[in-house]
Amino acid sequence: MQEMSVDKNLFKKFGKYVSLNMLGMLGVSCYILADTFFIANGVGAEGIAALNLVIPVIQILNGLGLMIGMGAATRFSLTRAVEPKEVVNARATVAFALSVLLSLVFVAIGLFFARPLSSFLGAEGDILDLAESYMRIITLFAPFFMLNFFIQCFVRNDRDPGLAMRGMVIGSLSNIVLDYIFIYPFGWGMEGAAIATVISPIVSLAVMSLHFTSGKNQFAFVNWTQLRQKLSSSRIREEMGTVMTLGLPTFFSELSLGIIVLVFNYLLLSVSGTVAVSAYAIITNLSIVVTALFNGLAQGAQPLISFAYGEGGLEESGEPRDVRRLFRYGIVSSLGMAVVMYTGIVVFREPIAALFNNENNAELTRIAVQGLVLYFAAYPFIGLNIFISNSLSAINKPVQAFVITLLRGILLVVPVTLVLAHYFGMTGIWLSAPVFEALTAVVAVAFWKNRHSRRNVLVKRG
């Protein structure tokens, strides 16, 4: 009876963390979908084609922000029970500084390389001007995006998932409202969409800053003198490496979509031109929303899995009992979500395509409808891969997690897509996603089944 009560409490906690984080991630991803909707109807097909061409850069920016945030927050959860608070805070401060430094690379891109990079990604003519203006504004405000992800991850891991969710949702809602205002009444076009987007993380940060004034926070940033008292120069460098290693699976999970978009854009431009890229933009942005839900599920479960792994009682296998239960909850939830969402996409594929096609382009509709049905067949495997990868990272097995994300983000994408495109044309391009995600899922399941190796000393010695 007592064990059933523990199971019920664990499931309730899982539901709370996961649902709040999924709502937050849904809000964050919906602002990208809102950009696509308002740009499609306010700028036209060229606007959404330009947006799709710069998405790989946006995904890299998001991926780096989440890499540092998730890596540092996972480290925080794994060691908070076994390390002095001052050392834990010093580590968080190192990760924060690393996030700021990486964001400055994107600021440099915005200042000097927005146009040549947009051209390299395939933008030409009027589309090049639209892509350049959007990319420049987004990258100049990169520090706010990266710090937003960092604070979001830490607030959630500091046992305040509700505030993290509210910050993300309020920030995203502000973006949607401002999208409408800037594109329609103000008539700012692509620049308006970009300005609305960069305001979103600023609003989100303002909301989540309440965590540090409420007295609930268990961590706080330290100044340089305190940092050097707790960590030597070599330990600071080591800490940066550890944070990035733990966060690499999350980074490549985000990067994978960027690489897929890049490869698909290239092939679709060669097969059917700009119209195909505009149709794919609909799929891409809907895909970002669906992927965000899977990431929300996985990242919401991460603090609980890390807590259980760092603090829980061990079974004979050497693994805390709650880790296995949390994993089972996550896998069932992920597969259930995938079935429901794919069914909805198949049933409503034509109305979905019509939402982003105010010019009533029949060719755009035909390509988008076919792509929605074939491409989204990958999502049962995508949900599985994302959850297993994040779970392995949460129990301090970043190498296995990294291999999973590397397979689905780089190693399998290019060869599978090129081969299927060569033999089956556009149909092969759409079907490549289910194929390389299914192949990755085979490896992911094998890694999880063989996870019972010696527990990593990182948890014990920090």
Coordinates of C-alpha atoms in Angstrom, one line a residue:
M1 CA 0.0 0.0 0.0
Q2 CA 2.8 2.4 0.9
E3 CA 4.6 1.6 -2.4
M4 CA 1.4 2.4 -4.4
S5 CA 1.1 5.7 -2.6
V6 CA 4.8 6.5 -3.5
D7 CA 4.0 5.6 -7.2
K8 CA 0.9 7.8 -7.2
N9 CA 2.9 10.7 -5.7
L10 CA 5.7 10.3 -8.3
F11 CA 3.2 10.2 -11.1
K12 CA 1.5 13.3 -9.8
K13 CA 4.9 15.1 -9.6
F14 CA 5.8 13.9 -13.1
G15 CA 2.5 15.2 -14.4
K16 CA 3.1 18.6 -12.8
Y17 CA 6.6 19.1 -14.1
V18 CA 5.9 17.8 -17.6
S19 CA 2.6 19.6 -18.2
L20 CA 3.9 22.9 -17.0
N21 CA 7.1 22.6 -19.1
M22 CA 5.1 21.5 -22.1
L23 CA 2.8 24.4 -21.8
G24 CA 5.8 26.7 -21.6
M25 CA 7.6 25.1 -24.6
L26 CA 4.3 25.2 -26.6
G27 CA 4.1 28.9 -25.9
V28 CA 7.7 29.4 -27.0
S29 CA 7.3 27.4 -30.2
C30 CA 3.9 29.0 -31.0
Y31 CA 5.5 32.4 -31.5
I32 CA 7.5 30.9 -34.4
L33 CA 4.3 29.5 -35.8
A34 CA 2.6 32.9 -35.3
D35 CA 5.5 34.5 -37.2
T36 CA 4.9 32.1 -40.0
F37 CA 1.1 32.8 -40.0
F38 CA 1.4 36.6 -39.9
I39 CA 4.2 36.7 -42.4
A40 CA 2.3 34.3 -44.8
N41 CA -0.7 36.6 -44.7
G42 CA 1.0 39.9 -44.4
V43 CA 4.1 39.5 -46.5
G44 CA 3.3 36.4 -48.7
A45 CA 4.9 33.2 -49.9
E46 CA 8.3 35.0 -50.3
G47 CA 8.2 36.0 -46.7
I48 CA 7.7 32.5 -45.3
A49 CA 10.3 31.1 -47.8
A50 CA 12.8 33.7 -46.3
L51 CA 11.8 32.7 -42.8
N52 CA 12.4 29.0 -43.6
L53 CA 15.8 29.7 -45.0
V54 CA 17.1 31.4 -41.8
I55 CA 15.6 28.8 -39.5
P56 CA 18.9 26.8 -39.3
V57 CA 20.6 29.9 -37.7
I58 CA 17.7 30.3 -35.3
Q59 CA 17.9 26.6 -34.3
I60 CA 21.6 26.9 -33.7
L61 CA 21.0 29.9 -31.4
N62 CA 18.3 28.1 -29.5
G63 CA 20.4 25.0 -29.3
L64 CA 23.3 26.7 -27.8
G65 CA 21.1 28.5 -25.3
L66 CA 19.5 25.2 -24.3
M67 CA 22.9 23.4 -24.3
I68 CA 24.3 25.7 -21.6
G69 CA 21.0 26.0 -19.7
M70 CA 20.2 22.2 -19.7
G71 CA 23.8 21.2 -19.1
A72 CA 24.2 23.6 -16.1
A73 CA 20.8 22.8 -14.7
T74 CA 21.4 19.1 -14.9
R75 CA 24.7 19.5 -13.2
F76 CA 22.9 21.6 -10.5
S77 CA 20.3 18.9 -9.9
L78 CA 22.9 16.1 -9.8
T79 CA 25.2 17.7 -7.3
R80 CA 23.1 20.0 -5.1
A81 CA 22.6 17.2 -2.5
V82 CA 26.3 16.3 -2.3
E83 CA 28.2 19.6 -2.8
P84 CA 28.4 22.8 -0.7
K85 CA 25.9 25.5 -1.8
E86 CA 28.7 28.0 -2.5
V87 CA 30.4 25.6 -5.0
V88 CA 27.1 24.9 -6.7
N89 CA 26.4 28.6 -7.1
A90 CA 29.9 29.2 -8.4
R91 CA 29.4 26.6 -11.1
A92 CA 26.1 28.2 -12.1
T93 CA 27.8 31.5 -12.5
V94 CA 30.5 30.0 -14.7
A95 CA 27.8 28.6 -17.0
F96 CA 26.0 32.0 -17.1
A97 CA 29.1 33.7 -18.2
L98 CA 29.7 31.0 -20.9
S99 CA 26.2 31.7 -22.2
V100 CA 26.9 35.4 -22.5
L101 CA 30.1 34.8 -24.3
L102 CA 28.6 32.4 -26.9
S103 CA 25.8 34.9 -27.6
L104 CA 28.3 37.5 -28.7
V105 CA 29.2 35.3 -31.7
F106 CA 25.6 35.8 -33.0
V107 CA 25.8 39.6 -32.3
A108 CA 28.9 39.7 -34.6
I109 CA 26.9 37.7 -37.3
G110 CA 24.1 40.3 -37.1
L111 CA 26.6 43.2 -37.4
F112 CA 28.7 41.9 -40.2
F113 CA 27.5 38.7 -41.8
A114 CA 23.7 38.7 -42.0
R115 CA 23.6 39.2 -45.8
P116 CA 26.3 36.8 -46.9
L117 CA 25.0 34.1 -44.6
S118 CA 21.5 34.5 -45.9
S119 CA 22.8 34.2 -49.4
F120 CA 24.8 31.1 -48.4
L121 CA 21.5 29.5 -47.1
G122 CA 19.9 29.9 -50.5
A123 CA 18.2 33.3 -50.4
E124 CA 18.1 35.3 -53.7
G125 CA 16.6 38.5 -55.0
D126 CA 13.7 39.9 -52.9
I127 CA 13.9 36.8 -50.6
L128 CA 17.5 37.7 -49.8
D129 CA 16.5 41.2 -48.6
L130 CA 13.7 39.7 -46.4
A131 CA 16.0 37.0 -45.0
E132 CA 18.8 39.4 -44.2
S133 CA 16.6 41.9 -42.3
Y134 CA 15.0 39.1 -40.2
M135 CA 18.3 37.4 -39.4
R136 CA 20.1 40.7 -38.5
I137 CA 17.5 41.7 -35.9
I138 CA 17.3 38.2 -34.4
T139 CA 21.0 37.8 -34.0
L140 CA 21.6 41.2 -32.6
F141 CA 19.4 40.3 -29.7
A142 CA 21.0 36.8 -29.2
P143 CA 22.0 37.5 -25.6
F144 CA 18.4 37.8 -24.5
F145 CA 17.4 34.5 -26.2
M146 CA 20.3 32.6 -24.7
L147 CA 19.9 34.0 -21.2
N148 CA 16.2 33.3 -21.4
F149 CA 16.8 29.6 -22.0
F150 CA 19.4 29.6 -19.2
I151 CA 17.2 31.2 -16.6
Q152 CA 14.2 29.0 -17.7
C153 CA 16.2 25.8 -17.1
F154 CA 17.5 26.9 -13.7
V155 CA 14.2 28.1 -12.4
R156 CA 12.6 24.8 -13.4
N157 CA 15.4 22.8 -11.8
D158 CA 15.2 25.0 -8.7
R159 CA 11.7 23.5 -8.1
D160 CA 9.7 26.4 -9.5
P161 CA 8.4 24.9 -12.8
G162 CA 5.2 27.0 -12.6
L163 CA 7.1 30.3 -12.8
A164 CA 9.3 29.0 -15.7
M165 CA 6.1 28.1 -17.6
R166 CA 4.5 31.4 -16.9
G167 CA 7.6 33.3 -18.1
M168 CA 7.7 31.3 -21.4
V169 CA 4.0 31.6 -22.1
I170 CA 3.7 35.3 -21.3
G171 CA 6.7 36.1 -23.4
S172 CA 5.3 34.1 -26.3
L173 CA 1.8 35.7 -26.0
S174 CA 3.4 39.1 -26.1
N175 CA 5.2 38.1 -29.4
I176 CA 1.9 37.0 -31.0
V177 CA 0.1 40.2 -30.1
L178 CA 3.1 42.3 -31.3
D179 CA 3.3 40.3 -34.5
Y180 CA -0.2 41.4 -35.4
I181 CA 0.4 45.0 -34.4
F182 CA 3.8 45.4 -36.1
I183 CA 2.9 43.6 -39.4
Y184 CA -0.7 44.9 -39.9
P185 CA -1.4 48.4 -38.3
F186 CA 2.3 49.4 -38.4
G187 CA 3.0 47.8 -41.8
W188 CA 6.6 46.8 -40.8
G189 CA 6.6 43.4 -42.6
M190 CA 9.5 41.1 -41.9
E191 CA 11.2 43.6 -39.7
G192 CA 8.0 43.9 -37.6
A193 CA 7.9 40.1 -37.1
A194 CA 11.6 40.1 -36.1
I195 CA 11.1 42.9 -33.6
A196 CA 8.1 41.2 -32.0
T197 CA 10.2 38.0 -31.7
V198 CA 13.1 39.7 -29.9
I199 CA 10.8 41.4 -27.4
S200 CA 9.5 37.9 -26.3
P201 CA 12.6 36.7 -24.4
I202 CA 12.9 40.1 -22.7
V203 CA 9.4 39.8 -21.3
S204 CA 10.0 36.2 -20.3
L205 CA 13.2 37.1 -18.4
A206 CA 11.3 39.9 -16.6
V207 CA 8.7 37.4 -15.4
M208 CA 11.2 34.7 -14.3
S209 CA 13.3 37.2 -12.5
L210 CA 10.7 37.1 -9.7
H211 CA 12.2 33.8 -8.7
F212 CA 15.2 35.6 -7.3
T213 CA 13.2 38.1 -5.3
S214 CA 10.7 35.7 -3.9
G215 CA 13.1 34.0 -1.5
K216 CA 12.4 30.6 -3.0
N217 CA 15.6 30.3 -4.9
Q218 CA 18.2 27.8 -3.7
F219 CA 20.9 29.1 -6.0
A220 CA 22.3 32.6 -6.6
F221 CA 25.0 34.0 -8.8
V222 CA 28.3 35.0 -7.2
N223 CA 30.8 37.8 -8.0
W224 CA 34.3 37.3 -9.4
T225 CA 36.1 37.3 -6.1
Q226 CA 33.7 34.6 -4.6
L227 CA 34.0 32.6 -7.8
R228 CA 37.8 32.5 -7.7
Q229 CA 37.7 31.5 -4.0
K230 CA 35.7 28.4 -4.9
L231 CA 37.0 27.4 -8.3
S232 CA 40.5 27.7 -9.7
S233 CA 41.1 28.6 -13.4
S234 CA 41.5 24.9 -14.3
R235 CA 38.3 24.0 -12.5
I236 CA 36.5 26.8 -14.3
R237 CA 37.6 25.5 -17.7
E238 CA 36.7 21.9 -16.5
E239 CA 33.3 23.1 -15.5
M240 CA 32.6 24.7 -18.9
G241 CA 33.5 21.5 -20.5
T242 CA 31.3 19.5 -18.2
V243 CA 28.3 21.8 -18.8
M244 CA 28.7 21.6 -22.5
T245 CA 29.1 17.9 -22.5
L246 CA 25.9 17.4 -20.4
G247 CA 24.1 19.8 -22.7
L248 CA 25.3 18.5 -26.0
P249 CA 22.3 16.1 -26.5
T250 CA 19.9 19.0 -26.1
F251 CA 22.0 21.2 -28.5
F252 CA 22.0 18.5 -31.2
S253 CA 18.3 17.9 -30.7
E254 CA 17.7 21.5 -31.7
L255 CA 20.5 21.5 -34.3
S256 CA 19.0 18.4 -36.0
L257 CA 16.0 20.3 -37.1
G258 CA 18.2 23.1 -38.4
I259 CA 20.2 20.6 -40.5
I260 CA 17.1 18.8 -41.7
V261 CA 15.7 22.2 -42.8
L262 CA 19.0 23.1 -44.5
V263 CA 19.1 19.8 -46.4
F264 CA 15.5 19.9 -47.3
N265 CA 15.6 23.5 -48.5
Y266 CA 18.5 22.7 -50.8
L267 CA 16.8 19.7 -52.3
L268 CA 13.4 21.3 -52.7
L269 CA 14.9 24.4 -54.3
S270 CA 16.5 22.1 -56.9
V271 CA 13.3 20.0 -57.4
S272 CA 10.5 22.5 -57.4
G273 CA 11.9 26.0 -56.5
T274 CA 10.6 28.6 -54.2
V275 CA 7.1 27.3 -54.0
A276 CA 8.3 24.0 -52.6
V277 CA 10.3 25.8 -49.9
S278 CA 7.3 27.9 -49.0
A279 CA 5.2 24.7 -48.7
Y280 CA 8.0 23.2 -46.6
A281 CA 8.0 26.3 -44.4
I282 CA 4.5 25.3 -43.3
I283 CA 5.7 21.8 -42.3
T284 CA 8.8 23.1 -40.7
N285 CA 7.0 25.6 -38.4
L286 CA 4.4 23.1 -37.4
S287 CA 7.2 20.6 -36.8
I288 CA 8.8 23.1 -34.5
V289 CA 5.6 23.2 -32.4
V290 CA 5.3 19.4 -32.3
T291 CA 9.0 18.9 -31.5
A292 CA 8.7 21.5 -28.8
L293 CA 6.0 19.4 -27.1
F294 CA 8.3 16.4 -27.1
N295 CA 11.2 18.5 -25.8
G296 CA 8.9 19.9 -23.2
L297 CA 8.0 16.4 -22.0
A298 CA 11.6 15.3 -21.9
Q299 CA 13.0 18.5 -20.3
G300 CA 10.1 18.6 -17.8
A301 CA 11.0 15.0 -16.7
Q302 CA 14.7 15.8 -16.6
P303 CA 14.8 17.4 -13.1
L304 CA 12.9 14.5 -11.6
I305 CA 15.1 11.9 -13.2
S306 CA 18.2 13.7 -12.1
F307 CA 16.9 14.1 -8.6
A308 CA 16.1 10.4 -8.4
Y309 CA 19.4 9.4 -9.8
G310 CA 21.4 11.7 -7.5
E311 CA 19.4 11.1 -4.3
G312 CA 17.3 7.9 -4.6
G313 CA 17.7 4.5 -3.1
L314 CA 19.3 1.9 -5.4
E315 CA 17.8 -1.3 -6.8
E316 CA 20.0 -4.4 -7.3
S317 CA 20.7 -3.1 -10.8
G318 CA 22.5 -0.1 -9.3
E319 CA 19.8 2.3 -10.5
P320 CA 17.2 4.2 -8.4
R321 CA 13.8 2.7 -8.7
D322 CA 12.1 6.0 -9.5
V323 CA 14.3 6.4 -12.6
R324 CA 12.7 3.4 -14.2
R325 CA 9.2 4.5 -13.3
L326 CA 9.7 8.0 -14.6
F327 CA 11.1 6.6 -17.9
R328 CA 8.1 4.4 -18.3
Y329 CA 5.7 7.4 -17.7
G330 CA 7.7 9.4 -20.3
I331 CA 7.7 6.8 -23.1
V332 CA 4.0 6.0 -22.8
S333 CA 3.2 9.8 -22.8
S334 CA 5.4 10.4 -25.8
L335 CA 4.0 7.6 -27.9
G336 CA 0.4 8.6 -27.0
M337 CA 1.1 12.2 -27.9
A338 CA 2.6 11.2 -31.3
V339 CA -0.5 9.1 -32.2
V340 CA -2.9 11.9 -31.3
M341 CA -1.0 14.6 -33.1
Y342 CA -0.4 12.6 -36.3
T343 CA -4.1 11.7 -36.5
G344 CA -5.0 15.4 -36.2
I345 CA -2.5 16.4 -38.9
V346 CA -3.8 13.7 -41.3
V347 CA -7.4 14.6 -40.7
F348 CA -6.9 18.4 -41.0
R349 CA -4.0 18.5 -43.5
E350 CA -5.9 20.7 -46.0
P351 CA -7.2 23.3 -43.6
I352 CA -3.7 23.5 -42.1
A353 CA -2.2 24.2 -45.5
A354 CA -4.9 26.8 -46.3
L355 CA -4.1 28.8 -43.1
F356 CA -0.7 29.7 -44.6
N357 CA -1.8 30.2 -48.2
N358 CA -3.8 33.4 -48.6
E359 CA -2.8 33.6 -52.2
N360 CA -4.6 30.2 -52.9
N361 CA -1.6 28.8 -54.7
A362 CA -2.8 25.3 -55.8
E363 CA 0.8 24.0 -56.2
L364 CA 1.8 25.1 -52.7
T365 CA -1.3 23.4 -51.2
R366 CA -0.6 20.1 -53.1
I367 CA 3.0 20.0 -52.0
A368 CA 2.2 20.9 -48.4
V369 CA -0.6 18.4 -48.0
Q370 CA 1.6 15.5 -49.3
G371 CA 4.4 16.6 -47.0
L372 CA 2.3 16.8 -43.9
V373 CA 1.1 13.2 -44.2
L374 CA 4.5 11.7 -45.1
Y375 CA 6.9 13.8 -43.0
F376 CA 4.9 13.6 -39.7
A377 CA 4.9 9.8 -39.8
A378 CA 8.3 10.3 -38.2
Y379 CA 6.9 11.6 -34.9
P380 CA 6.4 8.4 -32.9
F381 CA 10.2 7.8 -33.4
I382 CA 11.1 11.5 -32.8
G383 CA 9.3 11.5 -29.5
L384 CA 11.1 8.3 -28.5
N385 CA 14.5 9.5 -29.5
I386 CA 14.2 12.9 -27.8
F387 CA 13.0 11.3 -24.5
I388 CA 15.6 8.6 -24.4
S389 CA 18.4 11.1 -25.3
N390 CA 17.3 13.5 -22.5
S391 CA 16.9 10.7 -20.0
L392 CA 20.4 9.4 -20.7
S393 CA 21.8 12.9 -20.2
A394 CA 19.8 13.3 -17.0
I395 CA 21.4 10.2 -15.5
N396 CA 24.8 11.5 -16.5
K397 CA 25.4 9.4 -19.6
P398 CA 26.1 12.2 -22.1
V399 CA 28.1 10.1 -24.6
Q400 CA 25.2 7.8 -25.4
A401 CA 22.8 10.7 -25.5
F402 CA 25.2 12.5 -27.8
V403 CA 25.4 9.6 -30.2
I404 CA 21.6 9.5 -30.5
T405 CA 21.3 13.2 -31.3
L406 CA 24.3 13.0 -33.7
L407 CA 22.7 10.1 -35.6
R408 CA 19.3 11.9 -36.1
G409 CA 20.9 15.3 -36.5
I410 CA 23.8 14.8 -38.9
L411 CA 25.0 11.2 -39.6
L412 CA 21.8 9.7 -41.0
V413 CA 20.0 12.8 -42.3
V414 CA 22.2 13.7 -45.3
P415 CA 22.8 10.2 -46.8
V416 CA 19.2 8.9 -46.2
T417 CA 17.6 12.1 -47.6
L418 CA 19.9 12.2 -50.7
V419 CA 19.4 8.6 -51.5
L420 CA 15.6 8.7 -51.2
A421 CA 15.4 12.0 -53.1
H422 CA 17.5 10.5 -55.9
Y423 CA 15.2 7.5 -56.3
F424 CA 11.8 8.9 -55.4
G425 CA 12.0 12.6 -55.9
M426 CA 9.9 14.8 -53.6
T427 CA 8.1 11.8 -52.1
G428 CA 11.5 10.4 -51.1
I429 CA 12.4 13.8 -49.4
W430 CA 9.3 13.6 -47.2
L431 CA 9.8 9.9 -46.4
S432 CA 13.4 10.4 -45.4
A433 CA 12.4 11.8 -42.0
P434 CA 10.5 8.6 -40.8
V435 CA 13.4 6.5 -42.1
F436 CA 16.3 8.1 -40.4
E437 CA 14.3 8.6 -37.1
A438 CA 13.3 5.0 -37.1
L439 CA 16.9 3.9 -37.6
T440 CA 18.0 6.2 -34.7
A441 CA 15.2 4.7 -32.5
V442 CA 16.7 1.3 -32.8
V443 CA 20.0 2.6 -31.4
A444 CA 18.3 4.7 -28.7
V445 CA 16.4 1.7 -27.3
A446 CA 19.5 -0.4 -27.3
F447 CA 21.4 2.3 -25.4
W448 CA 18.7 2.5 -22.7
K449 CA 18.5 -1.2 -22.3
N450 CA 22.2 -1.3 -21.7
R451 CA 22.4 1.7 -19.4
H452 CA 23.3 -0.3 -16.2
S453 CA 27.0 0.4 -16.2
R454 CA 28.9 1.8 -13.3
R455 CA 27.3 5.0 -12.0
N456 CA 29.4 8.0 -13.1
V457 CA 31.7 9.5 -10.5
L458 CA 30.5 13.0 -11.5
V459 CA 27.5 12.5 -9.1
K460 CA 29.7 11.5 -6.2
R461 CA 32.7 13.8 -6.4
G462 CA 31.3 16.7 -8.5

